[in-house]
Amino acid sequence: MNIATTAKREPTYRPSFTWDAHACLPLDPKTPASLLDEYIAGNVDYVCVNVGMDMNSIAHIMRVIAAFRAKIAAHPDKYMQIEQFDDLAIAKEKGLLGVGFDLEGSVMLQDMPDMIPVFAKLGVKQIHFAYNRNNSVAGGCHDVDIPLTDLGVEMVKSVNANGMIMDCSHTGRQSSLDIMRVSTKPVVFSHANPKVLGGHERCVDDEQIKACADTGGVIGICGFQRFIKSHNAPEVPDMIKHIDYAVKLVGIDHVGIGLDTMPSVAGCDDFPDGVDRAHYWPVTSGYGPGAGGAAVFDPRKLPALADALISIGYSTDDVDKIMGENFIRVAKASW
């Protein structure tokens, strides 16, 4: 397929459903709900918003969840909290942006599989077990590669039983493969990129992508510059390059979108005091001041992405799957 840039024009195709599998709003109760309007402008029907990572305390995470839920409820003309699968269709019919939550890591679970149904009742629809670094449950992608622990096996079973999507983004290679062997439900990489193209430790190799597809899962192509390996802020051709590679590797039913958008807001900070940023984002892996590469594909350009896919030969059914229907299938099986 030819991935040449197409001329700018008004979008001509509206996918049946557009799903962004991961967004990072500032983890601060002061974060304005209006940040979600960029997803509305991109014709997004559902976005999964991070509400906590391994370095965030339970108290911090609970404040964020409470604040985000209250702000979503305060704008019933624009947003709808997604609590169960049928809510997706209700939000779509009403023209509202459906919003779910995800957790990045398992430290907040306090080594208790019974914490998973508690977070599920608060609107957490997706979880991965390690944010870049190893913990008692699983290995992280920027640490020594370790297998899923015995506790991790019990955590996977709890995720499967309690209506969450099992995610392997940020997870170490061996732990991710183990999770996909243990899980009885589809497993996803909500925001990741093929390592053969991205080249970064946070990317996933072909074996991981194939194992994900074998569970019935989806790899959500991430729009983060460092992992998509673009010279500037990622644009439509950059996204298509990664989408096209994954489609050719595992088929049209196993590719989606997970942009990992990270807007900043003055006065809002999601990194707790006293935590070493370099531990979770090591300089040796290309992070840190002056490293660059932190631009993200703009969700308002998702309609242009859909049109560009059609212009290079993808059918409308194919585009519907990539833009959202594949993740809907996983949600129906998991929630």
PDB file of N, CA and C in Angstrom, residues 53-54 103-112 127-131 135-138 151 155:
ATOM      1  N   MET A  53      -0.817   5.398  38.118  1.00  0.00           N
ATOM      2  CA  MET A  53       0.335   4.586  37.740  1.00  0.00           C
ATOM      3  C   MET A  53       0.995   4.019  38.989  1.00  0.00           C
ATOM      4  N   ASP A  54       2.013   3.168  38.773  1.00  0.00           N
ATOM      5  CA  ASP A  54       2.646   2.493  39.903  1.00  0.00           C
ATOM      6  C   ASP A  54       3.216   3.457  40.942  1.00  0.00           C
ATOM      7  N   LEU A 103      -5.788   1.745  34.636  1.00  0.00           N
ATOM      8  CA  LEU A 103      -4.673   1.812  35.579  1.00  0.00           C
ATOM      9  C   LEU A 103      -3.422   1.282  34.913  1.00  0.00           C
ATOM     10  N   GLU A 104      -2.303   1.968  35.167  1.00  0.00           N
ATOM     11  CA  GLU A 104      -1.016   1.572  34.607  1.00  0.00           C
ATOM     12  C   GLU A 104      -0.120   1.058  35.738  1.00  0.00           C
ATOM     13  N   GLY A 105      -0.224  -0.235  35.980  1.00  0.00           N
ATOM     14  CA  GLY A 105       0.558  -0.842  37.037  1.00  0.00           C
ATOM     15  C   GLY A 105      -0.319  -1.613  37.999  1.00  0.00           C
ATOM     16  N   SER A 106       0.310  -2.168  39.045  1.00  0.00           N
ATOM     17  CA  SER A 106      -0.443  -2.969  40.008  1.00  0.00           C
ATOM     18  C   SER A 106      -0.071  -2.670  41.452  1.00  0.00           C
ATOM     19  N   VAL A 107       0.837  -1.726  41.691  1.00  0.00           N
ATOM     20  CA  VAL A 107       1.200  -1.392  43.064  1.00  0.00           C
ATOM     21  C   VAL A 107      -0.027  -0.957  43.849  1.00  0.00           C
ATOM     22  N   MET A 108      -0.929  -0.222  43.189  1.00  0.00           N
ATOM     23  CA  MET A 108      -2.150   0.247  43.851  1.00  0.00           C
ATOM     24  C   MET A 108      -3.094  -0.896  44.243  1.00  0.00           C
ATOM     25  N   LEU A 109      -2.855  -2.096  43.729  1.00  0.00           N
ATOM     26  CA  LEU A 109      -3.666  -3.252  44.105  1.00  0.00           C
ATOM     27  C   LEU A 109      -3.238  -3.858  45.434  1.00  0.00           C
ATOM     28  N   GLN A 110      -2.076  -3.412  45.947  1.00  0.00           N
ATOM     29  CA  GLN A 110      -1.606  -3.816  47.279  1.00  0.00           C
ATOM     30  C   GLN A 110      -1.507  -5.336  47.441  1.00  0.00           C
ATOM     31  N   ASP A 111      -1.073  -6.003  46.354  1.00  0.00           N
ATOM     32  CA  ASP A 111      -0.901  -7.460  46.356  1.00  0.00           C
ATOM     33  C   ASP A 111      -2.201  -8.204  46.646  1.00  0.00           C
ATOM     34  N   MET A 112      -3.340  -7.575  46.359  1.00  0.00           N
ATOM     35  CA  MET A 112      -4.653  -8.167  46.646  1.00  0.00           C
ATOM     36  C   MET A 112      -5.481  -8.277  45.370  1.00  0.00           C
ATOM     37  N   ILE A 127      -6.506  -2.543  32.594  1.00  0.00           N
ATOM     38  CA  ILE A 127      -5.342  -2.464  33.486  1.00  0.00           C
ATOM     39  C   ILE A 127      -4.168  -3.227  32.890  1.00  0.00           C
ATOM     40  N   HIS A 128      -2.967  -2.673  33.054  1.00  0.00           N
ATOM     41  CA  HIS A 128      -1.763  -3.476  32.869  1.00  0.00           C
ATOM     42  C   HIS A 128      -1.018  -3.497  34.196  1.00  0.00           C
ATOM     43  N   PHE A 129      -0.085  -4.425  34.356  1.00  0.00           N
ATOM     44  CA  PHE A 129       0.423  -4.751  35.682  1.00  0.00           C
ATOM     45  C   PHE A 129       1.741  -4.108  36.079  1.00  0.00           C
ATOM     46  N   ALA A 130       2.495  -3.552  35.144  1.00  0.00           N
ATOM     47  CA  ALA A 130       3.786  -2.968  35.504  1.00  0.00           C
ATOM     48  C   ALA A 130       4.037  -1.726  34.665  1.00  0.00           C
ATOM     49  N   TYR A 131       4.271  -0.606  35.343  1.00  0.00           N
ATOM     50  CA  TYR A 131       4.584   0.619  34.621  1.00  0.00           C
ATOM     51  C   TYR A 131       6.104   0.750  34.490  1.00  0.00           C
ATOM     52  N   ASN A 135       7.643  -5.189  39.581  1.00  0.00           N
ATOM     53  CA  ASN A 135       6.997  -5.137  40.889  1.00  0.00           C
ATOM     54  C   ASN A 135       6.637  -6.555  41.308  1.00  0.00           C
ATOM     55  N   SER A 136       5.816  -6.702  42.322  1.00  0.00           N
ATOM     56  CA  SER A 136       5.512  -8.022  42.862  1.00  0.00           C
ATOM     57  C   SER A 136       4.597  -8.848  41.962  1.00  0.00           C
ATOM     58  N   VAL A 137       4.053  -8.224  40.937  1.00  0.00           N
ATOM     59  CA  VAL A 137       3.084  -8.891  40.062  1.00  0.00           C
ATOM     60  C   VAL A 137       3.687  -9.259  38.713  1.00  0.00           C
ATOM     61  N   ALA A 138       4.443  -8.321  38.110  1.00  0.00           N
ATOM     62  CA  ALA A 138       4.948  -8.542  36.753  1.00  0.00           C
ATOM     63  C   ALA A 138       6.199  -7.704  36.508  1.00  0.00           C
ATOM     64  N   LEU A 151       1.630 -14.451  42.091  1.00  0.00           N
ATOM     65  CA  LEU A 151       0.592 -13.463  42.394  1.00  0.00           C
ATOM     66  C   LEU A 151       0.029 -12.881  41.105  1.00  0.00           C
ATOM     67  N   MET A 155      -3.762 -12.395  39.702  1.00  0.00           N
ATOM     68  CA  MET A 155      -4.265 -11.091  39.261  1.00  0.00           C
ATOM     69  C   MET A 155      -4.910 -11.185  37.882  1.00  0.00           C
TER      70      MET A 155
END
